[in-house]
mmCIF file of C-alpha atoms in Angstrom:
data_model
loop_
_atom_site.group_PDB
_atom_site.id
_atom_site.type_symbol
_atom_site.label_atom_id
_atom_site.label_comp_id
_atom_site.label_asym_id
_atom_site.label_seq_id
_atom_site.Cartn_x
_atom_site.Cartn_y
_atom_site.Cartn_z
ATOM 1 C CA MET A 1 155.658 -11.541 182.775
ATOM 2 C CA GLU A 2 157.778 -12.164 179.680
ATOM 3 C CA GLU A 3 157.043 -15.887 179.901
ATOM 4 C CA GLU A 4 153.308 -15.206 180.102
ATOM 5 C CA GLY A 5 153.558 -12.895 177.084
ATOM 6 C CA ASN A 6 155.445 -15.521 175.099
ATOM 7 C CA GLU A 7 152.885 -18.147 176.024
ATOM 8 C CA THR A 8 150.056 -15.877 174.853
ATOM 9 C CA LEU A 9 151.913 -15.171 171.617
ATOM 10 C CA ASP A 10 152.500 -18.885 170.987
ATOM 11 C CA PHE A 11 148.850 -19.649 171.692
ATOM 12 C CA ILE A 12 147.624 -17.016 169.188
ATOM 13 C CA CYS A 13 150.016 -18.160 166.472
ATOM 14 C CA SER A 14 149.214 -21.844 166.925
ATOM 15 C CA ALA A 15 145.458 -21.507 167.373
ATOM 16 C CA ASN A 16 144.739 -20.531 163.707
ATOM 17 C CA GLU A 17 141.532 -18.888 164.875
ATOM 18 C CA LEU A 18 140.256 -15.611 163.496
ATOM 19 C CA PRO A 19 139.924 -12.811 166.061
ATOM 20 C CA PHE A 20 136.776 -10.869 166.840
ATOM 21 C CA SER A 21 136.294 -7.502 165.140
ATOM 22 C CA GLN A 22 136.584 -5.675 168.481
ATOM 23 C CA THR A 23 140.047 -7.184 169.012
ATOM 24 C CA ILE A 24 141.147 -6.038 165.553
ATOM 25 C CA LEU A 25 139.867 -2.487 166.014
ATOM 26 C CA GLU A 26 141.520 -2.141 169.423
ATOM 27 C CA SER A 27 144.885 -3.188 167.985
ATOM 28 C CA LEU A 28 144.861 -0.629 165.150
ATOM 29 C CA ASP A 29 147.298 2.270 165.213
ATOM 30 C CA ILE A 30 147.001 5.487 163.192
ATOM 31 C CA THR A 31 148.335 3.790 160.063
ATOM 32 C CA GLY A 32 145.906 0.898 160.454
ATOM 33 C CA ILE A 33 142.938 3.231 160.939
ATOM 34 C CA PHE A 34 143.937 5.201 157.843
ATOM 35 C CA LEU A 35 144.294 1.953 155.845
ATOM 36 C CA PHE A 36 140.850 0.725 156.951
ATOM 37 C CA ALA A 37 139.318 4.072 155.995
ATOM 38 C CA ILE A 38 140.947 4.031 152.524
ATOM 39 C CA MET A 39 139.850 0.434 151.873
ATOM 40 C CA THR A 40 136.285 1.195 152.934
ATOM 41 C CA LEU A 41 136.200 4.329 150.773
ATOM 42 C CA MET A 42 137.399 2.303 147.760
ATOM 43 C CA MET A 43 134.650 -0.249 148.339
ATOM 44 C CA LEU A 44 131.955 2.420 148.607
ATOM 45 C CA THR A 45 133.249 4.190 145.491
ATOM 46 C CA ALA A 46 133.218 0.917 143.531
ATOM 47 C CA ASN A 47 129.587 0.354 144.512
ATOM 48 C CA LEU A 48 128.604 3.910 143.571
ATOM 49 C CA VAL A 49 130.260 3.481 140.174
ATOM 50 C CA PHE A 50 128.378 0.209 139.740
ATOM 51 C CA VAL A 51 125.033 1.831 140.609
ATOM 52 C CA GLU A 52 125.723 4.555 138.053
ATOM 53 C CA GLU A 53 126.607 1.882 135.502
ATOM 54 C CA VAL A 54 123.354 0.008 136.219
ATOM 55 C CA ILE A 55 121.397 3.196 135.510
ATOM 56 C CA TYR A 56 123.303 3.632 132.251
ATOM 57 C CA ILE A 57 122.683 0.010 131.236
ATOM 58 C CA TYR A 58 118.984 0.325 132.057
ATOM 59 C CA TRP A 59 118.549 3.336 129.773
ATOM 60 C CA LYS A 60 121.021 2.578 126.988
ATOM 61 C CA ILE A 61 121.302 -1.208 126.620
ATOM 62 C CA PRO A 62 118.588 -3.307 124.895
ATOM 63 C CA PRO A 63 116.381 -5.263 127.343
ATOM 64 C CA SER A 64 117.662 -8.632 126.121
ATOM 65 C CA LYS A 65 121.186 -7.803 127.346
ATOM 66 C CA ARG A 66 120.513 -5.761 130.481
ATOM 67 C CA SER A 67 120.525 -8.523 133.094
ATOM 68 C CA ILE A 68 123.612 -10.212 131.654
ATOM 69 C CA PHE A 69 125.589 -6.952 131.571
ATOM 70 C CA ILE A 70 124.517 -6.102 135.129
ATOM 71 C CA TRP A 71 125.575 -9.528 136.438
ATOM 72 C CA ILE A 72 129.005 -9.303 134.798
ATOM 73 C CA ASN A 73 129.613 -5.716 135.903
ATOM 74 C CA ALA A 74 128.593 -6.625 139.454
ATOM 75 C CA ALA A 75 131.390 -9.193 139.890
ATOM 76 C CA ALA A 76 134.101 -6.742 140.962
ATOM 77 C CA PRO A 77 131.905 -4.635 143.334
ATOM 78 C CA VAL A 78 130.488 -7.759 144.996
ATOM 79 C CA ILE A 79 133.963 -9.203 145.603
ATOM 80 C CA ALA A 80 135.155 -5.827 146.934
ATOM 81 C CA THR A 81 132.147 -5.668 149.274
ATOM 82 C CA THR A 82 132.584 -9.196 150.640
ATOM 83 C CA SER A 83 136.316 -8.565 151.126
ATOM 84 C CA CYS A 84 135.616 -5.348 153.023
ATOM 85 C CA ILE A 85 133.133 -7.131 155.297
ATOM 86 C CA GLY A 86 135.702 -9.857 155.937
ATOM 87 C CA MET A 87 138.324 -7.199 156.736
ATOM 88 C CA TRP A 88 136.107 -5.522 159.341
ATOM 89 C CA ILE A 89 134.687 -8.796 160.741
ATOM 90 C CA PRO A 90 137.436 -11.442 160.386
ATOM 91 C CA ARG A 91 135.289 -14.307 161.675
ATOM 92 C CA SER A 92 132.933 -13.864 158.715
ATOM 93 C CA THR A 93 135.739 -14.593 156.222
ATOM 94 C CA MET A 94 134.558 -18.094 155.334
ATOM 95 C CA PHE A 95 131.023 -16.890 154.589
ATOM 96 C CA THR A 96 132.135 -13.826 152.626
ATOM 97 C CA ASP A 97 134.513 -15.959 150.546
ATOM 98 C CA PHE A 98 131.735 -18.460 149.873
ATOM 99 C CA THR A 99 129.396 -15.643 148.792
ATOM 100 C CA ALA A 100 131.947 -14.179 146.381
ATOM 101 C CA ALA A 101 132.785 -17.628 144.972
ATOM 102 C CA VAL A 102 129.128 -18.517 144.344
ATOM 103 C CA PHE A 103 128.444 -15.154 142.713
ATOM 104 C CA PHE A 104 131.441 -15.436 140.391
ATOM 105 C CA ALA A 105 130.423 -18.986 139.421
ATOM 106 C CA ILE A 106 127.178 -17.487 138.104
ATOM 107 C CA VAL A 107 129.133 -14.718 136.339
ATOM 108 C CA ILE A 108 131.158 -17.338 134.449
ATOM 109 C CA HIS A 109 127.940 -18.752 133.009
ATOM 110 C CA LYS A 110 126.640 -15.261 132.250
ATOM 111 C CA PHE A 111 129.817 -14.398 130.349
ATOM 112 C CA LEU A 112 129.266 -17.314 127.974
ATOM 113 C CA LEU A 113 125.670 -16.190 127.432
ATOM 114 C CA MET A 114 126.901 -12.634 126.788
ATOM 115 C CA MET A 115 129.150 -13.784 123.931
ATOM 116 C CA ILE A 116 126.208 -15.590 122.340
ATOM 117 C CA LYS A 117 123.932 -12.564 122.838
ATOM 118 C CA GLU A 118 126.493 -10.247 121.278
ATOM 119 C CA CYS A 119 126.317 -12.408 118.146
ATOM 120 C CA GLY A 120 122.571 -11.751 117.928
ATOM 121 C CA GLY A 121 121.278 -14.623 120.041
ATOM 122 C CA GLN A 122 121.379 -18.394 119.707
ATOM 123 C CA LYS A 123 119.474 -18.654 116.411
ATOM 124 C CA LEU A 124 121.568 -16.052 114.619
ATOM 125 C CA PHE A 125 124.734 -17.463 116.160
ATOM 126 C CA LEU A 126 123.951 -20.920 114.769
ATOM 127 C CA ARG A 127 122.955 -19.431 111.414
ATOM 128 C CA HIS A 128 126.179 -17.443 111.144
ATOM 129 C CA PHE A 129 128.492 -20.310 112.194
ATOM 130 C CA GLU A 130 126.514 -23.204 110.695
ATOM 131 C CA ASN A 131 129.395 -24.177 108.392
ATOM 132 C CA ASP A 132 132.153 -23.627 110.975
ATOM 133 C CA GLN A 133 133.667 -25.739 113.715
ATOM 134 C CA PHE A 134 134.686 -25.281 117.347
ATOM 135 C CA LYS A 135 138.344 -25.726 118.171
ATOM 136 C CA ILE A 136 138.337 -27.624 121.458
ATOM 137 C CA SER A 137 142.125 -27.876 121.910
ATOM 138 C CA THR A 138 142.185 -24.739 124.039
ATOM 139 C CA GLY A 139 142.807 -23.830 127.663
ATOM 140 C CA PRO A 140 142.559 -24.535 130.458
ATOM 141 C CA CYS A 141 141.884 -28.239 129.832
ATOM 142 C CA CYS A 142 143.278 -29.211 126.442
ATOM 143 C CA CYS A 143 145.609 -26.437 125.238
ATOM 144 C CA TYR A 144 148.371 -29.019 124.627
ATOM 145 C CA CYS A 145 146.108 -31.670 123.069
ATOM 146 C CA LEU A 146 146.477 -30.462 119.478
ATOM 147 C CA CYS A 147 145.360 -33.844 118.148
ATOM 148 C CA LEU A 148 141.800 -33.309 119.346
ATOM 149 C CA PRO A 149 139.382 -32.992 116.412
ATOM 150 C CA ASN A 150 137.278 -29.906 115.824
ATOM 151 C CA ILE A 151 133.541 -30.262 116.406
ATOM 152 C CA HIS A 152 130.738 -28.897 114.266
ATOM 153 C CA ILE A 153 128.722 -25.983 115.580
ATOM 154 C CA ASN A 154 125.102 -26.998 116.096
ATOM 155 C CA ARG A 155 122.434 -26.886 118.778
ATOM 156 C CA ARG A 156 123.831 -29.924 120.557
ATOM 157 C CA THR A 157 127.392 -28.619 120.872
ATOM 158 C CA LEU A 158 126.144 -25.195 121.904
ATOM 159 C CA PHE A 159 123.982 -26.838 124.592
ATOM 160 C CA LEU A 160 127.007 -28.766 125.868
ATOM 161 C CA LEU A 161 129.007 -25.542 126.153
ATOM 162 C CA LYS A 162 126.210 -23.940 128.145
ATOM 163 C CA LEU A 163 125.970 -27.040 130.315
ATOM 164 C CA GLY A 164 129.711 -26.848 131.000
ATOM 165 C CA THR A 165 129.397 -23.416 132.604
ATOM 166 C CA PHE A 166 125.979 -24.023 134.173
ATOM 167 C CA GLN A 167 127.215 -27.024 136.161
ATOM 168 C CA LEU A 168 129.563 -24.747 138.135
ATOM 169 C CA ALA A 169 126.835 -22.160 138.738
ATOM 170 C CA PHE A 170 124.603 -24.954 140.084
ATOM 171 C CA LEU A 171 127.072 -27.161 141.981
ATOM 172 C CA ARG A 172 129.172 -24.414 143.572
ATOM 173 C CA PRO A 173 126.321 -23.229 145.853
ATOM 174 C CA VAL A 174 125.504 -26.838 146.698
ATOM 175 C CA LEU A 175 129.110 -27.541 147.739
ATOM 176 C CA MET A 176 129.313 -24.298 149.708
ATOM 177 C CA PHE A 177 126.138 -25.261 151.581
ATOM 178 C CA LEU A 178 127.642 -28.671 152.316
ATOM 179 C CA SER A 179 130.798 -26.991 153.602
ATOM 180 C CA ILE A 180 128.813 -24.801 155.995
ATOM 181 C CA VAL A 181 126.884 -27.836 157.281
ATOM 182 C CA LEU A 182 130.153 -29.721 157.911
ATOM 183 C CA TRP A 183 131.667 -26.619 159.531
ATOM 184 C CA THR A 184 128.820 -26.431 162.058
ATOM 185 C CA ASN A 185 129.578 -30.046 162.993
ATOM 186 C CA GLY A 186 133.334 -29.381 163.293
ATOM 187 C CA ASN A 187 134.289 -31.443 160.227
ATOM 188 C CA TYR A 188 135.288 -28.553 157.967
ATOM 189 C CA SER A 189 138.098 -26.067 158.548
ATOM 190 C CA LEU A 190 139.834 -23.864 155.984
ATOM 191 C CA SER A 191 143.180 -24.402 157.705
ATOM 192 C CA ASP A 192 142.833 -28.201 157.838
ATOM 193 C CA LEU A 193 144.064 -29.467 154.490
ATOM 194 C CA SER A 194 144.958 -32.959 155.665
ATOM 195 C CA PRO A 195 143.546 -36.010 153.818
ATOM 196 C CA ASN A 196 141.310 -36.692 156.819
ATOM 197 C CA GLY A 197 139.647 -33.273 156.568
ATOM 198 C CA ALA A 198 136.729 -32.415 154.306
ATOM 199 C CA ALA A 199 138.209 -29.114 153.073
ATOM 200 C CA ILE A 200 140.889 -30.673 150.838
ATOM 201 C CA TRP A 201 138.381 -32.920 149.046
ATOM 202 C CA ILE A 202 135.732 -30.249 148.565
ATOM 203 C CA ASN A 203 138.307 -27.733 147.327
ATOM 204 C CA CYS A 204 139.779 -30.225 144.856
ATOM 205 C CA PHE A 205 136.319 -31.043 143.511
ATOM 206 C CA VAL A 206 135.502 -27.339 143.179
ATOM 207 C CA GLY A 207 138.785 -26.841 141.320
ATOM 208 C CA ILE A 208 137.899 -29.567 138.815
ATOM 209 C CA LEU A 209 134.439 -28.096 138.276
ATOM 210 C CA THR A 210 135.963 -24.643 137.741
ATOM 211 C CA ILE A 211 138.407 -25.904 135.114
ATOM 212 C CA ILE A 212 135.573 -27.691 133.298
ATOM 213 C CA ALA A 213 133.508 -24.465 133.359
ATOM 214 C CA LEU A 214 136.384 -22.356 132.014
ATOM 215 C CA TRP A 215 136.894 -24.663 129.041
ATOM 216 C CA PRO A 216 133.662 -23.664 127.190
ATOM 217 C CA ILE A 217 134.533 -19.996 127.755
ATOM 218 C CA GLY A 218 137.889 -20.490 126.026
ATOM 219 C CA ILE A 219 136.303 -22.450 123.157
ATOM 220 C CA MET A 220 133.647 -19.798 122.559
ATOM 221 C CA PHE A 221 136.095 -16.897 122.830
ATOM 222 C CA GLN A 222 138.414 -18.415 120.220
ATOM 223 C CA ARG A 223 135.479 -18.631 117.810
ATOM 224 C CA VAL A 224 133.906 -15.167 118.291
ATOM 225 C CA ARG A 225 136.851 -12.896 119.158
ATOM 226 C CA VAL A 226 137.337 -11.738 115.553
ATOM 227 C CA LEU A 227 133.633 -11.283 114.880
ATOM 228 C CA LEU A 228 133.056 -9.389 118.124
ATOM 229 C CA ASN A 229 136.229 -7.326 118.050
ATOM 230 C CA CYS A 230 134.164 -4.168 117.488
ATOM 231 C CA LYS A 231 132.137 -5.070 120.603
ATOM 232 C CA LYS A 232 135.329 -4.878 122.711
ATOM 233 C CA ILE A 233 135.153 -8.579 123.491
ATOM 234 C CA ILE A 234 138.924 -8.861 124.038
ATOM 235 C CA PRO A 235 139.058 -6.215 126.828
ATOM 236 C CA LYS A 236 135.922 -7.744 128.373
ATOM 237 C CA PHE A 237 137.514 -11.192 128.319
ATOM 238 C CA ALA A 238 140.716 -9.778 129.836
ATOM 239 C CA LEU A 239 138.766 -8.190 132.715
ATOM 240 C CA TYR A 240 136.944 -11.469 133.318
ATOM 241 C CA GLN A 241 140.282 -13.310 133.410
ATOM 242 C CA PHE A 242 141.771 -10.792 135.838
ATOM 243 C CA ILE A 243 138.839 -11.205 138.229
ATOM 244 C CA LEU A 244 139.178 -14.993 138.010
ATOM 245 C CA ILE A 245 142.921 -14.998 138.695
ATOM 246 C CA LEU A 246 142.816 -12.415 141.467
ATOM 247 C CA SER A 247 139.809 -13.841 143.307
ATOM 248 C CA GLN A 248 140.739 -17.531 143.002
ATOM 249 C CA LEU A 249 144.447 -18.048 142.342
ATOM 250 C CA GLN A 250 145.722 -15.172 144.467
ATOM 251 C CA ALA A 251 143.824 -16.390 147.532
ATOM 252 C CA SER A 252 145.170 -19.922 147.080
ATOM 253 C CA ILE A 253 148.775 -18.727 146.791
ATOM 254 C CA ILE A 254 148.522 -16.508 149.891
ATOM 255 C CA ASN A 255 146.875 -19.332 151.846
ATOM 256 C CA ILE A 256 149.711 -21.733 150.942
ATOM 257 C CA LEU A 257 152.335 -19.148 151.937
ATOM 258 C CA ALA A 258 150.602 -18.627 155.274
ATOM 259 C CA MET A 259 150.443 -22.360 155.982
ATOM 260 C CA GLN A 260 154.156 -22.697 155.216
ATOM 261 C CA GLY A 261 155.000 -19.899 157.646
ATOM 262 C CA VAL A 262 156.233 -17.496 154.960
ATOM 263 C CA ILE A 263 153.627 -14.992 156.195
ATOM 264 C CA ALA A 264 154.563 -14.489 159.825
ATOM 265 C CA CYS A 265 152.168 -14.429 162.743
ATOM 266 C CA ALA A 266 151.381 -10.900 164.021
ATOM 267 C CA PRO A 267 149.084 -10.898 167.084
ATOM 268 C CA PRO A 268 146.144 -10.696 167.247
ATOM 269 C CA LEU A 269 146.340 -12.372 163.806
ATOM 270 C CA SER A 270 147.691 -15.863 163.272
ATOM 271 C CA SER A 271 149.546 -16.708 160.050
ATOM 272 C CA SER A 272 146.423 -17.938 158.233
ATOM 273 C CA ALA A 273 144.315 -15.042 159.556
ATOM 274 C CA ARG A 274 146.948 -12.524 158.482
ATOM 275 C CA GLY A 275 147.097 -14.131 155.045
ATOM 276 C CA ALA A 276 143.321 -13.778 154.666
ATOM 277 C CA TYR A 277 143.604 -10.204 155.964
ATOM 278 C CA MET A 278 146.220 -9.343 153.310
ATOM 279 C CA ASN A 279 144.215 -11.019 150.549
ATOM 280 C CA GLN A 280 141.100 -9.031 151.449
ATOM 281 C CA GLN A 281 142.916 -5.711 151.312
ATOM 282 C CA LEU A 282 144.528 -6.601 147.975
ATOM 283 C CA LEU A 283 141.160 -7.660 146.541
ATOM 284 C CA ILE A 284 139.515 -4.381 147.561
ATOM 285 C CA MET A 285 142.162 -2.358 145.704
ATOM 286 C CA GLU A 286 142.171 -4.664 142.681
ATOM 287 C CA MET A 287 138.393 -4.838 142.344
ATOM 288 C CA PHE A 288 138.182 -1.056 142.713
ATOM 289 C CA LEU A 289 140.482 -0.624 139.696
ATOM 290 C CA ILE A 290 138.656 -3.293 137.696
ATOM 291 C CA THR A 291 135.320 -1.577 138.414
ATOM 292 C CA LEU A 292 136.638 1.688 137.001
ATOM 293 C CA ILE A 293 138.045 -0.041 133.913
ATOM 294 C CA SER A 294 134.811 -2.005 133.392
ATOM 295 C CA ARG A 295 132.868 1.241 133.370
ATOM 296 C CA VAL A 296 134.970 2.402 130.403
ATOM 297 C CA VAL A 297 134.838 -0.922 128.525
ATOM 298 C CA TYR A 298 131.101 -1.558 128.919
ATOM 299 C CA ARG A 299 130.025 2.055 128.535
ATOM 300 C CA LYS A 300 128.885 1.823 124.938
ATOM 301 C CA ARG A 301 125.443 1.956 123.433
ATOM 302 C CA TYR A 302 124.526 -1.254 121.628
ATOM 303 C CA ASP A 303 121.828 -1.769 119.041
ATOM 304 C CA ASP A 304 119.808 -4.936 118.611
ATOM 305 C CA LEU A 305 121.332 -6.016 115.322
ATOM 306 C CA GLU A 306 120.964 -9.374 113.676
ATOM 307 C CA LEU A 307 124.731 -9.537 113.448
ATOM 308 C CA PRO A 308 127.405 -7.359 115.006
ATOM 309 C CA GLU A 309 128.137 -4.084 113.279
ATOM 310 C CA CYS A 310 131.619 -5.220 112.318
ATOM 311 C CA SER A 311 130.248 -7.837 109.904
ATOM 312 C CA GLY A 312 129.426 -5.145 107.421
ATOM 313 C CA GLN A 313 128.613 -7.124 104.294
ATOM 314 C CA GLU A 314 126.253 -9.562 106.006
ATOM 315 C CA THR A 315 124.455 -6.866 107.978
ATOM 316 C CA LYS A 316 124.050 -4.819 104.848
ATOM 317 C CA GLY A 317 122.649 -7.834 103.046
ATOM 318 C CA ASN A 318 120.174 -8.483 105.858
ATOM 319 C CA ASN A 319 118.970 -4.886 105.741
ATOM 320 C CA GLN A 320 118.439 -5.185 101.986
ATOM 321 C CA ASP A 321 116.433 -8.353 102.543
ATOM 322 C CA ARG A 322 114.131 -6.533 104.928
ATOM 323 C CA LYS A 323 113.079 -3.961 102.347
ATOM 324 C CA ILE A 324 109.903 -4.720 100.401
ATOM 325 C CA GLY A 325 108.427 -3.213 97.319
ATOM 326 C CA LEU A 326 104.889 -1.970 96.968
ATOM 327 C CA GLY A 327 103.859 -4.735 94.616
ATOM 328 C CA ALA A 328 104.978 -7.526 96.948
ATOM 329 C CA ASN A 329 102.865 -9.260 99.562
ATOM 330 C CA ILE A 330 103.796 -8.437 103.147
ATOM 331 C CA ILE A 331 103.552 -12.011 104.383
ATOM 332 C CA GLY A 332 106.043 -14.053 106.371
ATOM 333 C CA LYS A 333 107.702 -14.432 109.728
ATOM 334 C CA GLU A 334 109.896 -11.363 109.376
ATOM 335 C CA VAL A 335 108.198 -7.987 109.118
ATOM 336 C CA PRO A 336 110.078 -5.767 106.644
ATOM 337 C CA ALA A 337 111.773 -2.679 108.045
ATOM 338 C CA ILE A 338 111.248 -0.513 104.939
ATOM 339 C CA LEU A 339 108.219 -0.208 102.660
ATOM 340 C CA VAL A 340 109.475 0.944 99.263
ATOM 341 C CA VAL A 341 107.084 2.975 97.079
ATOM 342 C CA GLY A 342 108.796 3.660 93.791
ATOM 343 C CA PRO A 343 108.077 4.776 90.231
ATOM 344 C CA GLY A 344 105.426 2.945 88.302
ATOM 345 C CA THR A 345 102.828 3.173 91.051
ATOM 346 C CA ASP A 346 99.996 5.392 89.911
ATOM 347 C CA ASP A 347 97.168 4.280 92.180
ATOM 348 C CA LYS A 348 97.192 6.284 95.417
ATOM 349 C CA SER A 349 94.591 4.002 96.996
ATOM 350 C CA GLN A 350 96.940 1.055 96.456
ATOM 351 C CA VAL A 351 99.604 2.906 98.420
ATOM 352 C CA LEU A 352 97.158 3.510 101.276
ATOM 353 C CA ASP A 353 96.070 -0.145 101.352
ATOM 354 C CA LYS A 354 99.672 -1.365 101.534
ATOM 355 C CA LEU A 355 100.451 1.204 104.211
ATOM 356 C CA LYS A 356 97.523 0.003 106.345
ATOM 357 C CA GLU A 357 98.600 -3.614 105.913
ATOM 358 C CA TYR A 358 102.164 -2.746 106.909
ATOM 359 C CA VAL A 359 101.067 -0.840 110.040
ATOM 360 C CA ALA A 360 98.789 -3.717 111.090
ATOM 361 C CA LEU A 361 101.612 -6.243 110.801
ATOM 362 C CA MET A 362 104.002 -4.023 112.749
ATOM 363 C CA SER A 363 101.417 -3.580 115.514
ATOM 364 C CA ASN A 364 100.878 -7.356 115.745
ATOM 365 C CA LYS A 365 104.619 -7.983 115.917
ATOM 366 C CA PHE A 366 105.593 -5.348 118.488
ATOM 367 C CA GLY A 367 102.294 -4.900 120.358
ATOM 368 C CA ARG A 368 102.277 -1.130 120.008
ATOM 369 C CA LYS A 369 102.036 1.533 117.350
ATOM 370 C CA GLN A 370 105.276 2.255 115.539
ATOM 371 C CA ILE A 371 106.603 5.650 114.465
ATOM 372 C CA LEU A 372 106.454 6.018 110.685
ATOM 373 C CA ARG A 373 109.054 8.033 108.819
ATOM 374 C CA THR A 374 109.056 9.060 105.140
ATOM 375 C CA ASP A 375 111.463 10.701 102.725
ATOM 376 C CA ASN A 376 109.113 13.743 102.581
ATOM 377 C CA ARG A 377 107.881 13.083 99.040
ATOM 378 C CA ASP A 378 104.185 13.995 98.596
ATOM 379 C CA GLU A 379 103.226 12.554 95.215
ATOM 380 C CA TYR A 380 101.290 9.720 96.872
ATOM 381 C CA LEU A 381 99.751 11.896 99.583
ATOM 382 C CA PHE A 382 96.023 12.711 99.506
ATOM 383 C CA SER A 383 93.273 13.411 102.032
ATOM 384 C CA ALA A 384 92.556 9.777 102.976
ATOM 385 C CA THR A 385 96.261 9.095 103.564
ATOM 386 C CA GLN A 386 96.629 12.205 105.683
ATOM 387 C CA GLN A 387 93.628 11.233 107.799
ATOM 388 C CA PHE A 388 95.025 7.732 108.338
ATOM 389 C CA LEU A 389 98.436 9.050 109.377
ATOM 390 C CA ARG A 390 96.906 11.456 111.902
ATOM 391 C CA LYS A 391 95.422 8.489 113.769
#
């Protein structure tokens, strides 16, 4: 009997196959059941917090930033959800890991777009940094290559930065699809890292693509971190880095330890299966904490400003430029925000004509009637003006 038990134990530890969910559930003791319940509760709480955050973003964040903020905030809950599914159904681990990896590849690209959006969009970003340069000797590629020259900030360099992150968002799903196709044919196995297996080559290629995608993020962050300090860009960048390290590097380290036998076999889990099991539980706890912290960091109402609020002098200058006096012509691409009616204007009909012209331009620009506000002075108010304002 003991020999048969040892043979079964050796077979499980050498097979490197993931058990069925029924086998896992039958082997759980009271502690294991309690741990599964806590992990599942953390995952559900993280998703509820995310749903509440989506509602907040929908009502408080300008439309141009909503989708980007939702994508970035969804990274931690999605990884927690895929990890929880992999914990309950071990044989789905490869697919849940692929799903989380593809989603985070898109988040990397979205984070670069968020930094540009926080600067007012591409046009205002280029206008603000038109005389500056990008420092490209930064991590993770060239942090030690101090001899690299700086590059001017223009449309071409900004396009190349976007392309650097977009290539990962595009190629990562393609490589994951290729991995699944090879897996169905028996040519791909996560535990087979020999030169003859496909996993080692695909993983190395994905690693190179990831490093290339992280480089534009570092370049952009070095340029905008001072300007966007009031937008909490440093805590946002730190959260993004934590998700990257915990979801990518942590899994690789645990997988290496399992392959070297440091993580012992514990039936019904082999060494590699137990390593994946541990990584999933750690990710659920880590992503739960990151979701709570993200709710605090991103829970701020933003205004659509031409430049961030922290650049006080330039924003103030832009607001002054958008005022227009009564005697000026309201013509141009930018509709003024303030119509100034000052001393020296005696003709009330002239005020009404300019007011009508201003309202017409605002309606053409925004496609709807705008709310007009005054300083409550009535020296230019007469019956025709009152009738127009009632409409």
